PDB file of C-alpha atoms and ligand atoms in Angstrom:
ATOM      1  CA  UNK A 211       8.200  10.906  13.913  1.00  0.00           C
ATOM      2  CA  UNK A 212       7.130   9.615  10.516  1.00  0.00           C
ATOM      3  CA  UNK A 213       8.828  11.753   7.891  1.00  0.00           C
ATOM      4  CA  UNK A 214       8.751  11.479   4.091  1.00  0.00           C
ATOM      5  CA  UNK A 215      10.882   8.293   3.928  1.00  0.00           C
ATOM      6  CA  UNK A 216       8.697   6.595   6.557  1.00  0.00           C
ATOM      7  CA  UNK A 217       5.505   7.550   4.723  1.00  0.00           C
ATOM      8  CA  UNK A 218       7.010   6.365   1.422  1.00  0.00           C
ATOM      9  CA  UNK A 219       7.823   3.013   3.065  1.00  0.00           C
ATOM     10  CA  UNK A 220       4.248   2.809   4.415  1.00  0.00           C
ATOM     11  CA  UNK A 221       2.905   3.617   0.942  1.00  0.00           C
ATOM     12  CA  UNK A 222       4.904   0.775  -0.589  1.00  0.00           C
ATOM     13  CA  UNK A 223       3.828  -1.505   2.261  1.00  0.00           C
ATOM     14  CA  UNK A 224       0.159  -0.746   1.612  1.00  0.00           C
ATOM     15  CA  UNK A 225       0.718  -1.281  -2.136  1.00  0.00           C
ATOM     16  CA  UNK A 226       2.251  -4.690  -1.504  1.00  0.00           C
ATOM     17  CA  UNK A 227      -0.376  -5.872   0.976  1.00  0.00           C
ATOM     18  CA  UNK A 228      -3.793  -4.239   0.924  1.00  0.00           C
ATOM     19  CA  UNK A 229      -4.776  -3.328  -2.662  1.00  0.00           C
ATOM     20  CA  UNK A 230      -7.711  -4.842  -4.588  1.00  0.00           C
ATOM     21  CA  UNK A 231      -9.337  -6.560  -1.608  1.00  0.00           C
ATOM     22  CA  UNK A 232     -12.976  -5.939  -0.846  1.00  0.00           C
ATOM     23  CA  UNK A 233     -13.526  -3.930   2.317  1.00  0.00           C
ATOM     24  CA  UNK A 234     -16.186  -5.495   4.516  1.00  0.00           C
ATOM     25  CA  UNK A 235     -16.252  -2.923   7.290  1.00  0.00           C
ATOM     26  CA  UNK A 236     -14.275  -0.187   8.995  1.00  0.00           C
ATOM     27  CA  UNK A 237     -13.829   0.102  12.713  1.00  0.00           C
ATOM     28  CA  UNK A 238     -12.627   3.398  14.131  1.00  0.00           C
ATOM     29  CA  UNK A 239     -12.007   3.601  17.854  1.00  0.00           C
ATOM     30  CA  UNK A 240     -10.680   7.147  17.988  1.00  0.00           C
ATOM     31  CA  UNK A 241     -12.958   9.785  16.576  1.00  0.00           C
ATOM     32  CA  UNK A 242     -10.196  12.313  17.209  1.00  0.00           C
ATOM     33  CA  UNK A 243      -8.273  11.223  14.097  1.00  0.00           C
ATOM     34  CA  UNK A 244     -11.358  11.152  11.847  1.00  0.00           C
ATOM     35  CA  UNK A 245     -11.729  14.528  10.171  1.00  0.00           C
ATOM     36  CA  UNK A 246     -14.954  15.584   8.496  1.00  0.00           C
ATOM     37  CA  UNK A 247     -16.437  12.104   8.678  1.00  0.00           C
ATOM     38  CA  UNK A 248     -17.850   9.859  11.399  1.00  0.00           C
ATOM     39  CA  UNK A 249     -16.792   6.319  12.079  1.00  0.00           C
ATOM     40  CA  UNK A 250     -20.109   5.128  10.643  1.00  0.00           C
ATOM     41  CA  UNK A 251     -19.775   7.418   7.641  1.00  0.00           C
ATOM     42  CA  UNK A 252     -16.331   6.085   6.853  1.00  0.00           C
ATOM     43  CA  UNK A 253     -17.590   2.513   7.107  1.00  0.00           C
ATOM     44  CA  UNK A 254     -20.497   3.270   4.817  1.00  0.00           C
ATOM     45  CA  UNK A 255     -18.211   5.003   2.320  1.00  0.00           C
ATOM     46  CA  UNK A 256     -15.666   2.204   2.069  1.00  0.00           C
ATOM     47  CA  UNK A 257     -17.707  -0.985   2.568  1.00  0.00           C
ATOM     48  CA  UNK A 258     -17.975  -2.942  -0.667  1.00  0.00           C
ATOM     49  CA  UNK A 259     -15.181  -0.905  -2.234  1.00  0.00           C
ATOM     50  CA  UNK A 260     -11.449  -1.645  -2.321  1.00  0.00           C
ATOM     51  CA  UNK A 261      -8.154   0.229  -2.369  1.00  0.00           C
ATOM     52  CA  UNK A 262      -6.979   0.777  -5.936  1.00  0.00           C
ATOM     53  CA  UNK A 263      -3.635   2.550  -5.628  1.00  0.00           C
ATOM     54  CA  UNK A 264      -1.650   5.088  -3.665  1.00  0.00           C
ATOM     55  CA  UNK A 265       0.042   8.444  -3.970  1.00  0.00           C
ATOM     56  CA  UNK A 266       2.120  10.402  -1.516  1.00  0.00           C
ATOM     57  CA  UNK A 267       2.704  14.133  -1.182  1.00  0.00           C
ATOM     58  CA  UNK A 268       5.015  15.235   1.605  1.00  0.00           C
ATOM     59  CA  UNK A 269       3.885  13.315   4.658  1.00  0.00           C
ATOM     60  CA  UNK A 270       0.353  12.613   3.353  1.00  0.00           C
ATOM     61  CA  UNK A 271      -0.684   9.265   1.925  1.00  0.00           C
ATOM     62  CA  UNK A 272      -3.572   9.227  -0.566  1.00  0.00           C
ATOM     63  CA  UNK A 273      -5.431   6.036  -1.434  1.00  0.00           C
ATOM     64  CA  UNK A 274      -7.671   5.831  -4.478  1.00  0.00           C
ATOM     65  CA  UNK A 275     -10.743   3.616  -4.445  1.00  0.00           C
ATOM     66  CA  UNK A 276     -11.798   1.127  -7.074  1.00  0.00           C
ATOM     67  CA  UNK A 277     -15.487   2.121  -7.300  1.00  0.00           C
ATOM     68  CA  UNK A 278     -15.738   5.591  -5.833  1.00  0.00           C
ATOM     69  CA  UNK A 279     -13.820   8.522  -7.309  1.00  0.00           C
ATOM     70  CA  UNK A 280     -13.027   9.953  -3.853  1.00  0.00           C
ATOM     71  CA  UNK A 281      -9.727   9.367  -2.040  1.00  0.00           C
ATOM     72  CA  UNK A 282      -8.914   8.219   1.463  1.00  0.00           C
ATOM     73  CA  UNK A 283      -6.231  10.384   3.111  1.00  0.00           C
ATOM     74  CA  UNK A 284      -3.972   9.190   5.909  1.00  0.00           C
ATOM     75  CA  UNK A 285      -1.563  11.336   7.908  1.00  0.00           C
ATOM     76  CA  UNK A 286       0.549   9.602  10.519  1.00  0.00           C
ATOM     77  CA  UNK A 287       1.039  12.418  12.991  1.00  0.00           C
ATOM     78  CA  UNK A 288       3.899  11.885  15.417  1.00  0.00           C
ATOM     79  CA  UNK A 289       3.804   8.116  15.829  1.00  0.00           C
ATOM     80  CA  UNK A 290       1.530   6.495  13.241  1.00  0.00           C
ATOM     81  CA  UNK A 291       2.050   3.356  11.210  1.00  0.00           C
ATOM     82  CA  UNK A 292       0.215   0.637   9.274  1.00  0.00           C
ATOM     83  CA  UNK A 293       0.009  -3.067  10.069  1.00  0.00           C
ATOM     84  CA  UNK A 294      -1.554  -5.632   7.760  1.00  0.00           C
ATOM     85  CA  UNK A 295      -2.543  -8.734   9.660  1.00  0.00           C
ATOM     86  CA  UNK A 296      -4.752 -11.785   9.641  1.00  0.00           C
ATOM     87  CA  UNK A 297      -7.815 -12.368  11.760  1.00  0.00           C
ATOM     88  CA  UNK A 298      -6.198 -15.224  13.659  1.00  0.00           C
ATOM     89  CA  UNK A 299      -3.339 -12.998  14.746  1.00  0.00           C
ATOM     90  CA  UNK A 300      -3.478 -10.679  17.699  1.00  0.00           C
ATOM     91  CA  UNK A 301      -4.944  -7.269  17.075  1.00  0.00           C
ATOM     92  CA  UNK A 302      -2.095  -4.737  17.060  1.00  0.00           C
ATOM     93  CA  UNK A 303      -1.720  -2.413  20.027  1.00  0.00           C
ATOM     94  CA  UNK A 304      -2.807   1.198  19.606  1.00  0.00           C
ATOM     95  CA  UNK A 305      -5.044   0.374  16.662  1.00  0.00           C
ATOM     96  CA  UNK A 306      -7.203   3.442  15.997  1.00  0.00           C
ATOM     97  CA  UNK A 307      -8.764   2.445  12.697  1.00  0.00           C
ATOM     98  CA  UNK A 308      -9.099  -1.005  11.199  1.00  0.00           C
ATOM     99  CA  UNK A 309      -9.999  -1.617   7.564  1.00  0.00           C
ATOM    100  CA  UNK A 310     -11.466  -5.111   7.552  1.00  0.00           C
ATOM    101  CA  UNK A 311     -11.339  -7.066   4.292  1.00  0.00           C
ATOM    102  CA  UNK A 312     -13.697  -9.873   3.275  1.00  0.00           C
ATOM    103  CA  UNK A 313     -10.672 -12.200   2.927  1.00  0.00           C
ATOM    104  CA  UNK A 314     -10.161 -12.107   6.695  1.00  0.00           C
ATOM    105  CA  UNK A 315      -7.261  -9.679   6.652  1.00  0.00           C
ATOM    106  CA  UNK A 316      -7.129  -6.236   8.281  1.00  0.00           C
ATOM    107  CA  UNK A 317      -5.178  -3.080   7.659  1.00  0.00           C
ATOM    108  CA  UNK A 318      -4.628  -1.367  11.001  1.00  0.00           C
ATOM    109  CA  UNK A 319      -3.833   2.321  11.321  1.00  0.00           C
ATOM    110  CA  UNK A 320      -1.953   2.394  14.611  1.00  0.00           C
ATOM    111  CA  UNK A 321      -0.724   5.306  16.679  1.00  0.00           C
ATOM    112  CA  UNK A 322       0.303   5.855  20.293  1.00  0.00           C
ATOM    113  CA  UNK A 323      -0.310   9.607  20.272  1.00  0.00           C
ATOM    114  CA  UNK A 324      -3.563  10.536  18.584  1.00  0.00           C
ATOM    115  CA  UNK A 325      -2.340  13.337  16.325  1.00  0.00           C
ATOM    116  CA  UNK A 326      -3.207  11.614  13.066  1.00  0.00           C
ATOM    117  CA  UNK A 327      -5.652  12.438  10.347  1.00  0.00           C
ATOM    118  CA  UNK A 328      -8.030  10.206   8.401  1.00  0.00           C
ATOM    119  CA  UNK A 329     -10.421  11.758   5.927  1.00  0.00           C
ATOM    120  CA  UNK A 330     -12.135  11.418   2.564  1.00  0.00           C
ATOM    121  CA  UNK A 331     -11.406  13.989  -0.151  1.00  0.00           C
ATOM    122  CA  UNK A 332     -12.702  14.437  -3.705  1.00  0.00           C
ATOM    123  CA  UNK A 333      -9.306  15.062  -5.297  1.00  0.00           C
ATOM    124  CA  UNK A 334      -5.620  15.174  -4.435  1.00  0.00           C
ATOM    125  CA  UNK A 335      -4.653  18.365  -6.278  1.00  0.00           C
ATOM    126  CA  UNK A 336      -7.422  20.322  -4.585  1.00  0.00           C
ATOM    127  CA  UNK A 337      -6.296  19.034  -1.198  1.00  0.00           C
ATOM    128  CA  UNK A 338      -2.656  19.991  -1.818  1.00  0.00           C
ATOM    129  CA  UNK A 339      -3.761  23.450  -2.909  1.00  0.00           C
ATOM    130  CA  UNK A 340      -6.135  23.905   0.006  1.00  0.00           C
ATOM    131  CA  UNK A 341      -3.389  22.945   2.468  1.00  0.00           C
ATOM    132  CA  UNK A 342      -1.007  25.291   0.642  1.00  0.00           C
ATOM    133  CA  UNK A 343       1.622  22.570   0.371  1.00  0.00           C
ATOM    134  CA  UNK A 344       4.706  23.195  -1.727  1.00  0.00           C
ATOM    135  CA  UNK A 345       6.016  20.652  -4.251  1.00  0.00           C
ATOM    136  CA  UNK A 346       6.996  17.203  -2.974  1.00  0.00           C
ATOM    137  CA  UNK A 347      10.776  17.128  -2.660  1.00  0.00           C
ATOM    138  CA  UNK A 348      11.056  13.441  -3.616  1.00  0.00           C
ATOM    139  CA  UNK A 349       8.992  13.734  -6.795  1.00  0.00           C
ATOM    140  CA  UNK A 350      10.531  13.631 -10.284  1.00  0.00           C
ATOM    141  CA  UNK A 351       9.237  17.127 -10.955  1.00  0.00           C
ATOM    142  CA  UNK A 352      11.248  18.610  -8.102  1.00  0.00           C
ATOM    143  CA  UNK A 353      14.228  19.752 -10.185  1.00  0.00           C
ATOM    144  CA  UNK A 354      17.057  22.086  -9.164  1.00  0.00           C
ATOM    145  CA  UNK A 355      15.255  24.879 -11.006  1.00  0.00           C
ATOM    146  CA  UNK A 356      12.085  24.145  -9.021  1.00  0.00           C
ATOM    147  CA  UNK A 357      14.098  24.105  -5.782  1.00  0.00           C
ATOM    148  CA  UNK A 358      15.611  27.512  -6.565  1.00  0.00           C
ATOM    149  CA  UNK A 359      12.172  28.861  -7.417  1.00  0.00           C
ATOM    150  CA  UNK A 360      10.920  27.727  -3.987  1.00  0.00           C
ATOM    151  CA  UNK A 361      13.739  29.622  -2.271  1.00  0.00           C
ATOM    152  CA  UNK A 362      13.575  32.799  -4.345  1.00  0.00           C
ATOM    153  CA  UNK A 363      12.948  35.882  -2.198  1.00  0.00           C
ATOM    154  CA  UNK A 364      13.346  33.854   0.999  1.00  0.00           C
ATOM    155  CA  UNK A 365      15.477  35.428   3.715  1.00  0.00           C
ATOM    156  CA  UNK A 366      14.974  33.083   6.664  1.00  0.00           C
ATOM    157  CA  UNK A 367      17.340  30.488   8.097  1.00  0.00           C
ATOM    158  CA  UNK A 368      17.939  27.517   5.841  1.00  0.00           C
ATOM    159  CA  UNK A 369      16.817  24.768   8.246  1.00  0.00           C
ATOM    160  CA  UNK A 370      13.290  26.052   9.018  1.00  0.00           C
ATOM    161  CA  UNK A 371      12.929  27.021   5.346  1.00  0.00           C
ATOM    162  CA  UNK A 372      13.598  23.432   4.235  1.00  0.00           C
ATOM    163  CA  UNK A 373      11.071  22.267   6.838  1.00  0.00           C
ATOM    164  CA  UNK A 374       8.353  24.732   5.834  1.00  0.00           C
ATOM    165  CA  UNK A 375       5.773  22.487   4.133  1.00  0.00           C
ATOM    166  CA  UNK A 376       4.224  25.411   2.282  1.00  0.00           C
ATOM    167  CA  UNK A 377       7.582  26.119   0.587  1.00  0.00           C
ATOM    168  CA  UNK A 378       8.432  22.487  -0.162  1.00  0.00           C
ATOM    169  CA  UNK A 379       6.765  19.370   1.217  1.00  0.00           C
ATOM    170  CA  UNK A 380       8.331  16.386   2.926  1.00  0.00           C
ATOM    171  CA  UNK A 381      11.377  17.459   4.952  1.00  0.00           C
ATOM    172  CA  UNK A 382      11.049  17.216   8.741  1.00  0.00           C
ATOM    173  CA  UNK A 383      13.424  17.889  11.604  1.00  0.00           C
ATOM    174  CA  UNK A 384      15.605  14.773  11.410  1.00  0.00           C
ATOM    175  CA  UNK A 385      16.174  14.868   7.654  1.00  0.00           C
ATOM    176  CA  UNK A 386      16.698  18.639   7.580  1.00  0.00           C
ATOM    177  CA  UNK A 387      19.650  18.113   9.948  1.00  0.00           C
ATOM    178  CA  UNK A 388      20.934  15.200   7.877  1.00  0.00           C
ATOM    179  CA  UNK A 389      20.673  17.107   4.582  1.00  0.00           C
ATOM    180  CA  UNK A 390      22.514  20.135   5.969  1.00  0.00           C
ATOM    181  CA  UNK A 391      25.178  17.949   7.599  1.00  0.00           C
ATOM    182  CA  UNK A 392      25.790  16.081   4.342  1.00  0.00           C
ATOM    183  CA  UNK A 393      25.869  19.387   2.453  1.00  0.00           C
ATOM    184  CA  UNK A 394      28.228  20.987   5.016  1.00  0.00           C
ATOM    185  CA  UNK A 395      25.899  23.940   5.633  1.00  0.00           C
ATOM    186  CA  UNK A 396      25.388  25.610   9.030  1.00  0.00           C
ATOM    187  CA  UNK A 397      21.652  25.277   9.890  1.00  0.00           C
ATOM    188  CA  UNK A 398      21.131  28.969  10.753  1.00  0.00           C
ATOM    189  CA  UNK A 399      22.633  30.232   7.488  1.00  0.00           C
ATOM    190  CA  UNK A 400      20.271  32.688   5.821  1.00  0.00           C
ATOM    191  CA  UNK A 401      18.841  31.354   2.560  1.00  0.00           C
ATOM    192  CA  UNK A 402      19.815  34.513   0.675  1.00  0.00           C
ATOM    193  CA  UNK A 403      23.446  34.044   1.779  1.00  0.00           C
ATOM    194  CA  UNK A 404      23.741  30.691  -0.025  1.00  0.00           C
ATOM    195  CA  UNK A 405      25.643  30.715  -3.305  1.00  0.00           C
ATOM    196  CA  UNK A 406      24.807  28.598  -6.371  1.00  0.00           C
ATOM    197  CA  UNK A 407      27.231  25.825  -5.429  1.00  0.00           C
ATOM    198  CA  UNK A 408      25.816  25.581  -1.913  1.00  0.00           C
ATOM    199  CA  UNK A 409      22.237  25.586  -3.191  1.00  0.00           C
ATOM    200  CA  UNK A 410      23.118  22.836  -5.618  1.00  0.00           C
ATOM    201  CA  UNK A 411      24.794  20.798  -2.882  1.00  0.00           C
ATOM    202  CA  UNK A 412      21.726  21.109  -0.633  1.00  0.00           C
ATOM    203  CA  UNK A 413      19.462  20.119  -3.518  1.00  0.00           C
ATOM    204  CA  UNK A 414      21.565  17.050  -4.297  1.00  0.00           C
ATOM    205  CA  UNK A 415      21.636  16.064  -0.646  1.00  0.00           C
ATOM    206  CA  UNK A 416      17.841  16.338  -0.399  1.00  0.00           C
ATOM    207  CA  UNK A 417      17.625  13.688  -3.130  1.00  0.00           C
ATOM    208  CA  UNK A 418      20.555  11.637  -1.810  1.00  0.00           C
ATOM    209  CA  UNK A 419      19.526  11.599   1.854  1.00  0.00           C
ATOM    210  CA  UNK A 420      15.864  10.785   1.177  1.00  0.00           C
ATOM    211  CA  UNK A 421      16.771   8.052  -1.320  1.00  0.00           C
ATOM    212  CA  UNK A 422      19.297   6.536   1.091  1.00  0.00           C
ATOM    213  CA  UNK A 423      16.731   6.596   3.906  1.00  0.00           C
ATOM    214  CA  UNK A 424      14.101   4.921   1.721  1.00  0.00           C
ATOM    215  CA  UNK A 425      16.618   2.319   0.511  1.00  0.00           C
ATOM    216  CA  UNK A 426      17.254   1.484   4.173  1.00  0.00           C
ATOM    217  CA  UNK A 427      13.561   1.189   5.109  1.00  0.00           C
ATOM    218  CA  UNK A 428      13.774   4.513   6.986  1.00  0.00           C
ATOM    219  CA  UNK A 429      15.636   2.701   9.763  1.00  0.00           C
ATOM    220  CA  UNK A 430      18.400   5.016  11.071  1.00  0.00           C
ATOM    221  CA  UNK A 431      20.261   2.060  12.607  1.00  0.00           C
ATOM    222  CA  UNK A 432      20.983   0.749   9.124  1.00  0.00           C
ATOM    223  CA  UNK A 433      22.060   4.076   7.599  1.00  0.00           C
ATOM    224  CA  UNK A 434      25.635   4.484   6.314  1.00  0.00           C
ATOM    225  CA  UNK A 435      28.329   5.316   8.895  1.00  0.00           C
ATOM    226  CA  UNK A 436      28.677   8.747   7.283  1.00  0.00           C
ATOM    227  CA  UNK A 437      25.146   9.674   8.451  1.00  0.00           C
ATOM    228  CA  UNK A 438      24.308  11.904  11.402  1.00  0.00           C
ATOM    229  CA  UNK A 439      20.746  10.638  12.106  1.00  0.00           C
ATOM    230  CA  UNK A 440      21.703   7.451  14.011  1.00  0.00           C
ATOM    231  CA  UNK A 441      23.629   9.633  16.507  1.00  0.00           C
ATOM    232  CA  UNK A 442      20.651  11.819  17.472  1.00  0.00           C
ATOM    233  CA  UNK A 443      19.910  11.705  21.166  1.00  0.00           C
ATOM    234  CA  UNK A 444      23.496  10.785  22.038  1.00  0.00           C
ATOM    235  CA  UNK A 445      24.819  13.911  23.788  1.00  0.00           C
ATOM    236  CA  UNK A 446      28.421  12.707  23.595  1.00  0.00           C
ATOM    237  CA  UNK A 447      28.422  11.640  19.967  1.00  0.00           C
ATOM    238  CA  UNK A 448      31.269  12.641  17.684  1.00  0.00           C
ATOM    239  CA  UNK A 449      31.013  13.814  14.085  1.00  0.00           C
ATOM    240  CA  UNK A 450      31.139  10.871  11.653  1.00  0.00           C
ATOM    241  CA  UNK A 451      33.311  12.959   9.309  1.00  0.00           C
ATOM    242  CA  UNK A 452      35.898  14.818  11.455  1.00  0.00           C
ATOM    243  CA  UNK A 453      35.413  13.094  14.832  1.00  0.00           C
ATOM    244  CA  UNK A 454      34.891  16.457  16.561  1.00  0.00           C
ATOM    245  CA  UNK A 455      32.123  16.730  19.136  1.00  0.00           C
ATOM    246  CA  UNK A 456      28.642  17.254  17.651  1.00  0.00           C
ATOM    247  CA  UNK A 457      26.769  20.377  18.727  1.00  0.00           C
ATOM    248  CA  UNK A 458      23.184  20.294  19.959  1.00  0.00           C
ATOM    249  CA  UNK A 459      21.203  23.541  19.685  1.00  0.00           C
ATOM    250  CA  UNK A 460      17.647  24.764  19.112  1.00  0.00           C
ATOM    251  CA  UNK A 461      16.824  26.296  15.733  1.00  0.00           C
ATOM    252  CA  UNK A 462      13.323  27.814  15.563  1.00  0.00           C
ATOM    253  CA  UNK A 463      12.519  25.801  18.662  1.00  0.00           C
ATOM    254  CA  UNK A 464      13.526  22.487  17.094  1.00  0.00           C
ATOM    255  CA  UNK A 465      16.248  20.196  18.368  1.00  0.00           C
ATOM    256  CA  UNK A 466      19.201  20.495  15.988  1.00  0.00           C
ATOM    257  CA  UNK A 467      22.415  18.474  15.656  1.00  0.00           C
ATOM    258  CA  UNK A 468      25.363  19.718  13.616  1.00  0.00           C
ATOM    259  CA  UNK A 469      29.161  19.791  13.506  1.00  0.00           C
ATOM    260  CA  UNK A 470      30.697  23.233  13.997  1.00  0.00           C
ATOM    261  CA  UNK A 471      33.812  22.099  12.135  1.00  0.00           C
ATOM    262  CA  UNK A 472      32.088  20.588   9.070  1.00  0.00           C
ATOM    263  CA  UNK A 473      29.235  23.127   8.990  1.00  0.00           C
ATOM    264  CA  UNK A 474      30.898  26.494   9.456  1.00  0.00           C
ATOM    265  CA  UNK A 475      28.984  29.663  10.292  1.00  0.00           C
ATOM    266  CA  UNK A 476      29.135  31.946   7.249  1.00  0.00           C
ATOM    267  CA  UNK A 477      31.282  35.064   7.390  1.00  0.00           C
TER     268      UNK A 477
HETATM  269 ZN1  LIG B 579      32.649  17.291  11.601  1.00  0.00          ZN
END
């Protein structure tokens, strides 16, 4: 599932491949991912224009256009990705939308399960507000003070709170587990039971875990040995820190890995 680090990697990939090239046409094979615009409409909107730059908020990627003031929005659902390729090469599998450039290159929006989102919006701030998204946890502006403000008056369990995109944007299931493991916090701890030191540790691990993931191209297999994420799915895995057996439970319906020795239940 593409989470914030994956989308940040895709943003950088798009920046390094597909900017400032004239779009000749757009081909969209799956109307289900196009929101508020038809395949033809999207083609008409983008043809003759080019991608100018990118922004990311949570798991949304925003692409500004060189001529038009509107933005293209991409969300990668459960399985989405981007592939920049040349005409002579084979069209990627599961290509749902293709942005075709006059230089013979294509940017493919690919996805095996069609839960994505492609749309045109007039402005990014309005979109973030309309979707009621909290601040992006990887942004410079997301300070410890901001983090505490987000959690003020919250009483729920810490894991689903971190994952609630309207409280703060960008943390999904895998990284919520990793952040809480690194911080040594039991995932069902109530937010209002966390003391200042624990809050600060979680905050620092949000920054540390996301930065580490991005530095490693969001590829769990290359994460440090101290990380939990590469062990997901292995029912017999041991804790990288204490070598005890990892626990596997559901928290708010989501698959959760933790170590009962390193992440003690409070009280
Ligand atoms: Zn442990």
